[in-house]
Coordinates of C-alpha atoms in Angstrom, one line a residue:
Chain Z
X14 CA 12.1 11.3 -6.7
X15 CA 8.7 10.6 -7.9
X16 CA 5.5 9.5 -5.6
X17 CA 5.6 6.3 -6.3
X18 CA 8.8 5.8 -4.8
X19 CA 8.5 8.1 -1.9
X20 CA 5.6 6.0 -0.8
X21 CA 7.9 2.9 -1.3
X22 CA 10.3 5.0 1.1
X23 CA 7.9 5.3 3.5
X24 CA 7.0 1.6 3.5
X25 CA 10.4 0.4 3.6
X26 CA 11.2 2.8 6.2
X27 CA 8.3 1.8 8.0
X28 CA 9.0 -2.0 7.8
X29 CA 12.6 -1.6 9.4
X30 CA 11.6 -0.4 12.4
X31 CA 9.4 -3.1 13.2
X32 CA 11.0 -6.0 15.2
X33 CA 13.1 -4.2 17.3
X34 CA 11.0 -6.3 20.3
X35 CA 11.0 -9.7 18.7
X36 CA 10.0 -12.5 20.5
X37 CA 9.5 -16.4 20.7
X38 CA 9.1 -19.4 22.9
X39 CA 8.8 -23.0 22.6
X40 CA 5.2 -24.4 23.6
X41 CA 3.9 -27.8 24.7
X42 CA 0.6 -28.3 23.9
X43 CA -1.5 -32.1 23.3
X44 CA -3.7 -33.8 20.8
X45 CA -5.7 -36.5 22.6
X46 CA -2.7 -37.7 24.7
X47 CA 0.3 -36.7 22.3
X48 CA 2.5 -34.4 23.6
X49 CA 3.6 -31.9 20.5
X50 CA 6.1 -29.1 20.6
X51 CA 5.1 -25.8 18.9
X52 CA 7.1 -22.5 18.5
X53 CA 5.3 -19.4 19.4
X54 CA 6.6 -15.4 18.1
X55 CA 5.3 -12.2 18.3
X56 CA 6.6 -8.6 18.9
X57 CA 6.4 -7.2 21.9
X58 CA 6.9 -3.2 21.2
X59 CA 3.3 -4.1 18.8
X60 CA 0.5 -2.9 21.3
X61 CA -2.9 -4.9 21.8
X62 CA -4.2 -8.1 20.1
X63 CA -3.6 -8.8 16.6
X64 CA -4.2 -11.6 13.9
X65 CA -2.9 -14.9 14.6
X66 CA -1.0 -16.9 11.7
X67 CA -0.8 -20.7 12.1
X68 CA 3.0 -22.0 10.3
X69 CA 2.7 -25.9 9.6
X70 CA 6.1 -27.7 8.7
X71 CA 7.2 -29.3 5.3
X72 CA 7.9 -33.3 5.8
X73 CA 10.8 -32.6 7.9
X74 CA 9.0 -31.4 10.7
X75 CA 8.6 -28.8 12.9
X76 CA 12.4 -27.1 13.2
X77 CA 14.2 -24.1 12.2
X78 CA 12.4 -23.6 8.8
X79 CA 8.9 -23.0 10.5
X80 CA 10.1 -21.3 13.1
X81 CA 12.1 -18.6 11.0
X82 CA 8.5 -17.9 9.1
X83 CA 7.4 -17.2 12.4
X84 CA 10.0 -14.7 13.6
X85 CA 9.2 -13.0 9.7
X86 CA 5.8 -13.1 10.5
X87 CA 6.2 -11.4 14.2
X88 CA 8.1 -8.6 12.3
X89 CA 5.5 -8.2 10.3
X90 CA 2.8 -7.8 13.2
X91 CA 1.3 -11.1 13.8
X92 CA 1.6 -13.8 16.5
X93 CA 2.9 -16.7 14.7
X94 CA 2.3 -20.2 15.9
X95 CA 4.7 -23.5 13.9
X96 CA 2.5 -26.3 14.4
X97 CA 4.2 -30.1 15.3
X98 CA 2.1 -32.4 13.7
X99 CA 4.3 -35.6 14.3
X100 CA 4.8 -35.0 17.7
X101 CA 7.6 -33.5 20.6
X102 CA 11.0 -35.3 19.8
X103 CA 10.0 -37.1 15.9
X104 CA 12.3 -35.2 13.6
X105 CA 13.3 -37.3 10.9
X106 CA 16.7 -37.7 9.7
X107 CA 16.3 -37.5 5.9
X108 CA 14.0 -37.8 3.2
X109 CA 13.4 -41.1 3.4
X110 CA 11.8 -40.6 7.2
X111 CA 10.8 -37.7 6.2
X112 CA 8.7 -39.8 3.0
X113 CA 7.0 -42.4 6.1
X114 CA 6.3 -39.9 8.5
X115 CA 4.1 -37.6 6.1
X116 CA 3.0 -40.7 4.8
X117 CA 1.1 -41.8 8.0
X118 CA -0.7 -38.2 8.2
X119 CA -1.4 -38.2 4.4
X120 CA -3.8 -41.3 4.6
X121 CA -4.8 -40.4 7.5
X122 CA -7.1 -37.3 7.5
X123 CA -8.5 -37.6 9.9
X124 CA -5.4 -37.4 12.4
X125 CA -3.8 -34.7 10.4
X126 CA -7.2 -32.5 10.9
X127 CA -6.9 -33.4 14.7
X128 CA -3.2 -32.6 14.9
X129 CA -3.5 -29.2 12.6
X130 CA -7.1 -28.5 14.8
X131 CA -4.8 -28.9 18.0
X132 CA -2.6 -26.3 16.7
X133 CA -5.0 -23.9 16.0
X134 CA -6.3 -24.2 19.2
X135 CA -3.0 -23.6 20.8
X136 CA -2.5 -20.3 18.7
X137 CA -6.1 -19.0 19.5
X138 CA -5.6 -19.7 23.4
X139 CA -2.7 -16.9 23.0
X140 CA -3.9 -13.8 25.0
X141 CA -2.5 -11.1 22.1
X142 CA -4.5 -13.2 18.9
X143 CA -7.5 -11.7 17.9
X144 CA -9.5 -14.5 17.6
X145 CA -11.4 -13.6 14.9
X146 CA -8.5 -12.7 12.9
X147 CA -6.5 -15.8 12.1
X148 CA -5.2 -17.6 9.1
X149 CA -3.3 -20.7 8.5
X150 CA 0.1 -21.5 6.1
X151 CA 1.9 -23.9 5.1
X152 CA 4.7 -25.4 3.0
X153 CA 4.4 -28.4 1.5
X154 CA 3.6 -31.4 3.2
X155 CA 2.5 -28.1 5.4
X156 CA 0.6 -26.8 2.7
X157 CA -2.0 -29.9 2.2
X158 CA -2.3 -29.7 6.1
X159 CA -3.7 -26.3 5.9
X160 CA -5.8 -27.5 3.0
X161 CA -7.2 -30.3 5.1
X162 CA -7.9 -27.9 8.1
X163 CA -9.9 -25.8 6.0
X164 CA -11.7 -28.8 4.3
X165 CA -12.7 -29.7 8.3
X166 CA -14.4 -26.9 8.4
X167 CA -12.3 -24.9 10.7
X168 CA -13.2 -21.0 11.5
X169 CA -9.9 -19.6 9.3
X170 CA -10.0 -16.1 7.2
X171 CA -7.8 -17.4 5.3
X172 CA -5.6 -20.1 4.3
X173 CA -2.5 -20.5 2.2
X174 CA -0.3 -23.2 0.8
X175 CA 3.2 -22.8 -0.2
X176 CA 3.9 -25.7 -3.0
X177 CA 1.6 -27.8 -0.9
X178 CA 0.1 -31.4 -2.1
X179 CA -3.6 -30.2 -2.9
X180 CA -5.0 -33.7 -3.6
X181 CA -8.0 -34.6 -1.1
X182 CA -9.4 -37.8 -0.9
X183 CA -12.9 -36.4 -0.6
X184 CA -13.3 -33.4 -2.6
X185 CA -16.8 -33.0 -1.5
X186 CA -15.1 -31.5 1.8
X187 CA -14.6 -28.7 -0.3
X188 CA -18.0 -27.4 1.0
X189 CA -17.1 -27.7 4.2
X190 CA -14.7 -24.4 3.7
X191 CA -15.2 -21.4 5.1
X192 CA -11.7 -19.8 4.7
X193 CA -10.7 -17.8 1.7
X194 CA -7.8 -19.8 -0.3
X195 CA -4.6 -19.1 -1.7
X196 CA -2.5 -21.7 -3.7
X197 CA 1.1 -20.9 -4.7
X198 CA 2.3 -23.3 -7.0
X199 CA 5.8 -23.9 -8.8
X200 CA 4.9 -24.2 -12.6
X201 CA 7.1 -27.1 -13.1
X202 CA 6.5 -28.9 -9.8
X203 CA 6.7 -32.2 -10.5
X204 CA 5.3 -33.2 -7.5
X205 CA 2.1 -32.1 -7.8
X206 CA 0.8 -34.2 -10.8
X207 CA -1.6 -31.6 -13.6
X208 CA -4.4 -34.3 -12.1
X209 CA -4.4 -32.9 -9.0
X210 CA -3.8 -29.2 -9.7
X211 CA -7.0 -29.6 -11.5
X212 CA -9.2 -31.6 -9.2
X213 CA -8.3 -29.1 -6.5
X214 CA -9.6 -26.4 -9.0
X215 CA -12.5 -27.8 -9.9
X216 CA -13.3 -28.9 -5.7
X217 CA -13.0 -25.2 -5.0
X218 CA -15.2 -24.6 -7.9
X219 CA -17.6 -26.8 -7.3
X220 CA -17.9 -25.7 -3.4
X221 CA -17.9 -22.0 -4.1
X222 CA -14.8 -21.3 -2.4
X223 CA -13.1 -17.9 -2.8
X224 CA -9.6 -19.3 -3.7
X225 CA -7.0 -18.7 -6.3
X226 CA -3.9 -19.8 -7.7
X227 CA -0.5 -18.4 -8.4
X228 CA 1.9 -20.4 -11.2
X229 CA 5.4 -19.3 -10.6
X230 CA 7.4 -20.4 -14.0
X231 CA 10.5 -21.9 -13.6
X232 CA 9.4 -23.0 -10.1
X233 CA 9.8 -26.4 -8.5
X234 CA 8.3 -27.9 -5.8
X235 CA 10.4 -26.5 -2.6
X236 CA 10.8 -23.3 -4.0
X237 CA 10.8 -21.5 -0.6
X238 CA 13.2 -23.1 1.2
X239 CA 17.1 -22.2 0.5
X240 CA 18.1 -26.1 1.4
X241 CA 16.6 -27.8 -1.6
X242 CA 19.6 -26.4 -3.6
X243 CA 19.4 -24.6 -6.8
X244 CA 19.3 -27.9 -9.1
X245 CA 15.4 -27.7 -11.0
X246 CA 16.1 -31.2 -12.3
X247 CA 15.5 -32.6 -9.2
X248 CA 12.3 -31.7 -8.9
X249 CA 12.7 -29.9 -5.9
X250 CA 15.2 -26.3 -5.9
X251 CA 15.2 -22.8 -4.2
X252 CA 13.8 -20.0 -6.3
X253 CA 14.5 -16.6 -5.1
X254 CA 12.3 -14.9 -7.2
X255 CA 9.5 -17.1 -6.4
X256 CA 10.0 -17.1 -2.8
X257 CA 10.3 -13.4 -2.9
X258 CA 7.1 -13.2 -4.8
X259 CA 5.2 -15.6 -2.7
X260 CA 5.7 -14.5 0.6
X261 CA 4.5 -10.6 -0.5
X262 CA 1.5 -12.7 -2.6
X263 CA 0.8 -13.7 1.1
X264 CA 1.1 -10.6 2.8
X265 CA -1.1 -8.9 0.1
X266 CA -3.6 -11.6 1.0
X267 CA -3.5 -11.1 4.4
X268 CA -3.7 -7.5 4.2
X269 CA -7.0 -8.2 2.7
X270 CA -8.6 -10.9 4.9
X271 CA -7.4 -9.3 8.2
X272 CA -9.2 -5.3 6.9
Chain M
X19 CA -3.6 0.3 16.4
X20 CA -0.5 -2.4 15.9
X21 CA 2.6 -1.5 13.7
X22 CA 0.8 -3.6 10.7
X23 CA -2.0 -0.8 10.7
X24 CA 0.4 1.8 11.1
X25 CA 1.9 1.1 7.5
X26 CA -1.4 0.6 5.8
X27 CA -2.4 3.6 7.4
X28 CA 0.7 5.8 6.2
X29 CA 0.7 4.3 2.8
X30 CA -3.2 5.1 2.4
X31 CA -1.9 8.6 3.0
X32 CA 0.7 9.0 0.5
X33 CA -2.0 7.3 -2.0
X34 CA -4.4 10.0 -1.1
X35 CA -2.5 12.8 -1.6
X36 CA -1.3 11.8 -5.3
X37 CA -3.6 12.9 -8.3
X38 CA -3.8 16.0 -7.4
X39 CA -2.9 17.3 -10.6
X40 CA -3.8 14.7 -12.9
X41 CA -3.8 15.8 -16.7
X42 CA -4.3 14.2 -20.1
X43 CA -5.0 15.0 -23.8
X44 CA -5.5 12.9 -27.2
X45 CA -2.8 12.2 -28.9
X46 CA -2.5 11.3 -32.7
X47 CA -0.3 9.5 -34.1
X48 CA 0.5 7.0 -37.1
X49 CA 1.2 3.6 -38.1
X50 CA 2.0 3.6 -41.4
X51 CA -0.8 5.6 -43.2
X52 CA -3.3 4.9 -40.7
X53 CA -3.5 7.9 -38.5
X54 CA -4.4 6.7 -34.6
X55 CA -5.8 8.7 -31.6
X56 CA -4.1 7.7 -28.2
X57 CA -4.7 9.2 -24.9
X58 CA -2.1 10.0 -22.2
X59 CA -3.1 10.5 -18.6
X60 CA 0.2 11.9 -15.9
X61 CA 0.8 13.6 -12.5
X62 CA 1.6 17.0 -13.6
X63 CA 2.9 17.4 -9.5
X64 CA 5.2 14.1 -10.3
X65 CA 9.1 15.5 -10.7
X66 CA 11.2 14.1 -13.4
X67 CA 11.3 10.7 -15.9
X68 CA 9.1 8.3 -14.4
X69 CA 7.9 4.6 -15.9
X70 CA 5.5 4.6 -18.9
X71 CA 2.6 2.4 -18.9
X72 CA 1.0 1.2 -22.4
X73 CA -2.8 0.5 -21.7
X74 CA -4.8 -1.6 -24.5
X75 CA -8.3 -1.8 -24.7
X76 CA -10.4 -4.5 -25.3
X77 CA -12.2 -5.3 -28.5
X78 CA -14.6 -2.6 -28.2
X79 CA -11.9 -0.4 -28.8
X80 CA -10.0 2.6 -27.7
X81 CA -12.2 4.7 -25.3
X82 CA -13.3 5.4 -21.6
X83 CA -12.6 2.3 -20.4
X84 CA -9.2 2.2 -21.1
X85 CA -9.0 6.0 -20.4
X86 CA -9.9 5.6 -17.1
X87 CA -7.3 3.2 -16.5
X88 CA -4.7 5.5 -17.6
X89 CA -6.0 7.8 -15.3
X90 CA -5.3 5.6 -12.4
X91 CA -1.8 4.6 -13.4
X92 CA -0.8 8.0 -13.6
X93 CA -2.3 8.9 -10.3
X94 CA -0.1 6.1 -9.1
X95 CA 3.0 8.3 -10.7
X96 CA 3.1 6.6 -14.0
X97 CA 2.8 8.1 -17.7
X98 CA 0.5 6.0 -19.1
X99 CA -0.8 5.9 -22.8
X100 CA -4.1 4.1 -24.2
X101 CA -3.3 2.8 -27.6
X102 CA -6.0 2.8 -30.4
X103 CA -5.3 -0.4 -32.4
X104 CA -8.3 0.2 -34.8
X105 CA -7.3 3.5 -36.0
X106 CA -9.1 7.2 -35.3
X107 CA -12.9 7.1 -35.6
X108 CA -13.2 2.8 -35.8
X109 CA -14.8 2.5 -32.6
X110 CA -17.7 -1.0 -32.7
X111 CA -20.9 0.0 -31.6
X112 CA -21.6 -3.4 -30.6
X113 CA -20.4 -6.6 -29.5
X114 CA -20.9 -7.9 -33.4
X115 CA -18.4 -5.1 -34.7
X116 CA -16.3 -5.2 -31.8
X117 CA -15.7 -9.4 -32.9
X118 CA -15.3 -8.6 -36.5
X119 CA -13.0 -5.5 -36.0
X120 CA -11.0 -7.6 -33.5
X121 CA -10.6 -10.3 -35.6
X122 CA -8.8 -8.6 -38.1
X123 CA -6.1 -8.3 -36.2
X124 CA -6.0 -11.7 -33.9
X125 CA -5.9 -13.1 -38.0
X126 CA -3.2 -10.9 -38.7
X127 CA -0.4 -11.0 -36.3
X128 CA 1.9 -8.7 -38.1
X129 CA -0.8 -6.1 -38.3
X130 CA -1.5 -6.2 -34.5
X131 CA 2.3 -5.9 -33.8
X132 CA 2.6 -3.1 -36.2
X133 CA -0.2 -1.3 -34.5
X134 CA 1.1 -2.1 -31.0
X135 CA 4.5 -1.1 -31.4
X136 CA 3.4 2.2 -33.1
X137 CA 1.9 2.9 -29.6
X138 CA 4.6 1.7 -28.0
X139 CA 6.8 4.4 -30.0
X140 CA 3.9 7.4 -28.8
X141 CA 4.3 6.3 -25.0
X142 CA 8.4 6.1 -25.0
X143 CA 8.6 9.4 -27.6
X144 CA 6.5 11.3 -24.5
X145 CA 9.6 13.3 -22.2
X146 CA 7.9 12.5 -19.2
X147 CA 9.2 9.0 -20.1
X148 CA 12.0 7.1 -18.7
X149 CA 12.8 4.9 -21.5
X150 CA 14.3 2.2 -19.4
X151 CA 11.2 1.5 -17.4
X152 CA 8.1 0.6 -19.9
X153 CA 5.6 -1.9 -20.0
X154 CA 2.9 -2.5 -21.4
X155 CA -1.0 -3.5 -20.2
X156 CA -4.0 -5.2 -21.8
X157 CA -7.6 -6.0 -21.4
X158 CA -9.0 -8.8 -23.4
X159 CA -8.4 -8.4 -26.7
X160 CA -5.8 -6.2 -25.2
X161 CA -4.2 -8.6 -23.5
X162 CA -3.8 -10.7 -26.7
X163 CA -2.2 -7.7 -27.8
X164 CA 0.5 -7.7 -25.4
X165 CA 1.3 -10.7 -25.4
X166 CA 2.1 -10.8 -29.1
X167 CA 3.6 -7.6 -28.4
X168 CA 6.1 -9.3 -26.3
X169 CA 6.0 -12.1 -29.0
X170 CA 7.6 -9.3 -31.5
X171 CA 10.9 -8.4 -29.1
X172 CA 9.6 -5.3 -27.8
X173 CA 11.7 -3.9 -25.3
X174 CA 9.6 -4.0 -22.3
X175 CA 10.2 -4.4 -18.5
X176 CA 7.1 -6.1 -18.4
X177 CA 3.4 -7.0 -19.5
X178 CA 0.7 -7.7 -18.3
X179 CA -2.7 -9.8 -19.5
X180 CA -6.4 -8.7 -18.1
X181 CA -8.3 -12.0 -19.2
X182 CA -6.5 -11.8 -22.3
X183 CA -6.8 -14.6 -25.3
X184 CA -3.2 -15.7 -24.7
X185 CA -3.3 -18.5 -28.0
X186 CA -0.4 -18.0 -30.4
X187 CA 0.0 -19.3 -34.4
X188 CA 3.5 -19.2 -33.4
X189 CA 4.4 -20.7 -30.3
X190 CA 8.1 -20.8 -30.6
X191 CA 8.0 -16.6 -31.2
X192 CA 8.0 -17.0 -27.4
X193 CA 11.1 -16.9 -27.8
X194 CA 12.0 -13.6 -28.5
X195 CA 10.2 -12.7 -25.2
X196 CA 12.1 -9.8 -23.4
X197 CA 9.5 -9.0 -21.0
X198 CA 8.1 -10.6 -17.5
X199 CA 4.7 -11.9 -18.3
X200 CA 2.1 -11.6 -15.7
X201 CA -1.3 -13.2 -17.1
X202 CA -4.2 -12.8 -15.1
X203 CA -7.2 -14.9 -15.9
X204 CA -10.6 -15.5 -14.8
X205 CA -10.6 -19.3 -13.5
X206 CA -13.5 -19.9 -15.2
X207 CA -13.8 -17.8 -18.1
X208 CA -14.8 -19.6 -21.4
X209 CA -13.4 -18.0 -23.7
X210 CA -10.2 -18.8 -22.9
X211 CA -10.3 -22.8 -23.8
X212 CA -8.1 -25.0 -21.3
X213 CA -5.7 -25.9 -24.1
X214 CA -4.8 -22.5 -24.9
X215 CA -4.4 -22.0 -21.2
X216 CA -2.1 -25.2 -21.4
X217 CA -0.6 -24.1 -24.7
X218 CA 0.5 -20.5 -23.3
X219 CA 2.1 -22.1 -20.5
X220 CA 4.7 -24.7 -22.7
X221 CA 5.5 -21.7 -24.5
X222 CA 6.3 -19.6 -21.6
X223 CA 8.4 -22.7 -20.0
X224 CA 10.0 -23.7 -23.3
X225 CA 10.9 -20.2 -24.2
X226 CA 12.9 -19.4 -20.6
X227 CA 10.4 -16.3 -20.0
X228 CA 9.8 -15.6 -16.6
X229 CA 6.0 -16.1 -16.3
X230 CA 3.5 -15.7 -13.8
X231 CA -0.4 -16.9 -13.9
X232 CA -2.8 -15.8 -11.1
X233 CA -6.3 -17.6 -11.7
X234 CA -9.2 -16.3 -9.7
X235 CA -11.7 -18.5 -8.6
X236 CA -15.6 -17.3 -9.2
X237 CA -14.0 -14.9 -12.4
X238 CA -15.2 -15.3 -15.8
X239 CA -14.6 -13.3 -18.9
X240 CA -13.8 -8.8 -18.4
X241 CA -13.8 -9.5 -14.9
X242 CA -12.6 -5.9 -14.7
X243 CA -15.1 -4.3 -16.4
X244 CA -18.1 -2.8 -14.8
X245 CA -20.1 -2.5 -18.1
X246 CA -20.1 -6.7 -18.5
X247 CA -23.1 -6.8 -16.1
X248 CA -23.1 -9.1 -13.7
X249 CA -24.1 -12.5 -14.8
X250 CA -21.4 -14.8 -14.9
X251 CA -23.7 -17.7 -17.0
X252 CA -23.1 -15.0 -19.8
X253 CA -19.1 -15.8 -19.8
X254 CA -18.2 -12.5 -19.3
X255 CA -19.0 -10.6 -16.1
X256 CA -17.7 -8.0 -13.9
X257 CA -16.1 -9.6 -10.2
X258 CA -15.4 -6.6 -7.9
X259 CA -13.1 -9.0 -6.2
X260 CA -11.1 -10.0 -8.9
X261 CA -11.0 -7.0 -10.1
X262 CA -9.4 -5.4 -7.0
X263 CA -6.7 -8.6 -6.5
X264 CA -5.5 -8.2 -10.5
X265 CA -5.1 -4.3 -9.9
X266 CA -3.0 -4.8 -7.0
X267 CA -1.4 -7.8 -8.3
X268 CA 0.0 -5.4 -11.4
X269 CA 0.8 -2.8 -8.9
X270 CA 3.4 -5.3 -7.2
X271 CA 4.3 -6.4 -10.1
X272 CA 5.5 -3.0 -11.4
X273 CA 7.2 -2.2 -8.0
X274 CA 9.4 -5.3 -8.3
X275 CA 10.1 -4.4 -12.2
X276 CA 10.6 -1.0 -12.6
X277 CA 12.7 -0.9 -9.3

């Protein structure tokens, strides 16, 4: 066995035993007088405070997609927080709630920056996050939310989007970033239009952000969550390989931002 | 110190301890009747086959930059072999040589394929070698190299493009890609224009290959290359940052392909 594989070994070997203590609550927390229901996992056998990851939704909403990027995350030796942005109890049914709900948030900024901010807040205000050691992800609809948080101006190490909508209304909030950036993109989204991809490029750009982007080829929009099927031609589909590749993209990221 | 740490922590261990017995020597060898010198760098304390690495430089030719970075691939348990395209002795002494040599052979496809697969030959004819497990590097002109390599139906588990030219005179030879393509490129490096960026990508999609493209923000031009200085209003310029992400981003991507 060479080296290089003995020290994959180790790794792997390492990784397993972690998450033997796994654990997770739902939380009740409030923006302005909304009542929103968050989902909060860590590992309890990790001693001492660690960095916090904030886990916002796709359009669906807060539910059992989030939530199982948390418990991946608290293996991995974080406290994960999944953000609700619509609110305690406002799941929609299918895609065409799904469509409205975002909607609302997506035109208005300024409520999705106050909902995400609320979040953030709650994940801080957990006793084992080291405050100064937090980052923010998303998926999808998720994905611009992080973007938007950032753009607020909001004290993140790091931010990253997952197939995320990266259009912003006023790309001059691009100065107002403070977080370093990560985009992962499906190469064939179709829901990202090559407009946007490139205004969000040249905002970062232009504001001196430290960001950068990943293309997966053959990737979709979706292409981390099993439930969009496997069919590219809707625009939408599961990607193993890029979901594989984009959640260790993230954990090489956040081995960095969190030295 | 949380379980996180603990890995990083073990895994900086096992790095440390490897290279203790790195070793390397010239090695001739011929491509046609042009007789090239090649370098191999490997971990003499390494056991057994292990993957080969082909390393081309960039249009200044074969030398210490591309030396060294056999050096650290076979400190990371790798055989790794630094190609001379040029041939023995043609080594630029300045950037107006280096563009006149290079473009020799970004006129003449055929050639640079010739030269590249004659390297390719030199790294898998080395016992160390497991045959199965090669791929192949580039900086720069390098990167052009394999790239077109690729283009030829080489048998390689993968490449990988340093802010490498990626334009083609025959787009659709994309299809005789065998290779995972990892291109990573300075986000705003000029001398690779937008539509070749563009153009690299349709033949990547149109030709099935599974692609990736990582784009660093603040990067320009040799972003891995100390020597560029430090000016990015110049178009080429050394980012430590960049530099850093693309090494590890090879790294993972070599773990997932020669597993």
């Amino acid at each position: 066995m060479t080296k290089l594989f003995a020290m994959m070994a180790i790794l792997a070997a390492a990784a397993t035993t972690a998450g033997a203590a796994l654990r997770s609550q739902a939380v009740e927390y409030k923006q302005g007088d909304t009542v929103l229901e968050g989902y909060v996992a860590w590992d309890d056998s990790v001693q001492g405070k660690r960095p916090g990851v904030l886990v916002v939704h796709d359009w669906m909403g807060a539910g059992p997609f989030g939530n199982g990027k948390c418990d991946q995350l608290a293996k991995l030796g974080y406290v994960a927080f999944a953000a609700d942005i619509y609110g305690k109890g406002v799941r929609p049914a299918n895609a065409q709630e799904a469509g409205l709900e975002a909607g609302k948030y997506k035109k208005d900024r300024a409520l999705l920056r106050a909902r995400a901010t609320a979040a953030l807040q709650a994940l801080r205000a957990n006793p084992l996050v080291d405050p100064k050691r937090v980052a923010a992800i998303g998926f999808c609809f998720g994905g611009t939310t992080v973007v938007e948080l950032a753009r607020s101006g909001a004290d993140l190490a790091g931010i990253v989007s997952f197939h995320g909508g990266l259009d912003s209304p006023v790309p001059a909030d691009g100065k107002n970033i403070k977080a370093r950036v990560l985009a992962l993109h499906g190469a064939d989204d179709p829901f990202v239009p090559a407009a946007d991809l490139a205004a969000f490029e040249d905002e970062m750009r232009k504001s001196g952000v430290d960001w950068q982007l990943v293309k997966y080829g053959g990737a979709v929009h979706s292409f981390t969550n099993p439930a969009a099927g496997s069919d590219n031609s809707k625009g939408a589909a599961y990607n193993e390989r890029a979901d594989r590749r984009s959640w260790a993209a993230m954990q090489a990221f956040f081995a960095e931002i969190f030295r």
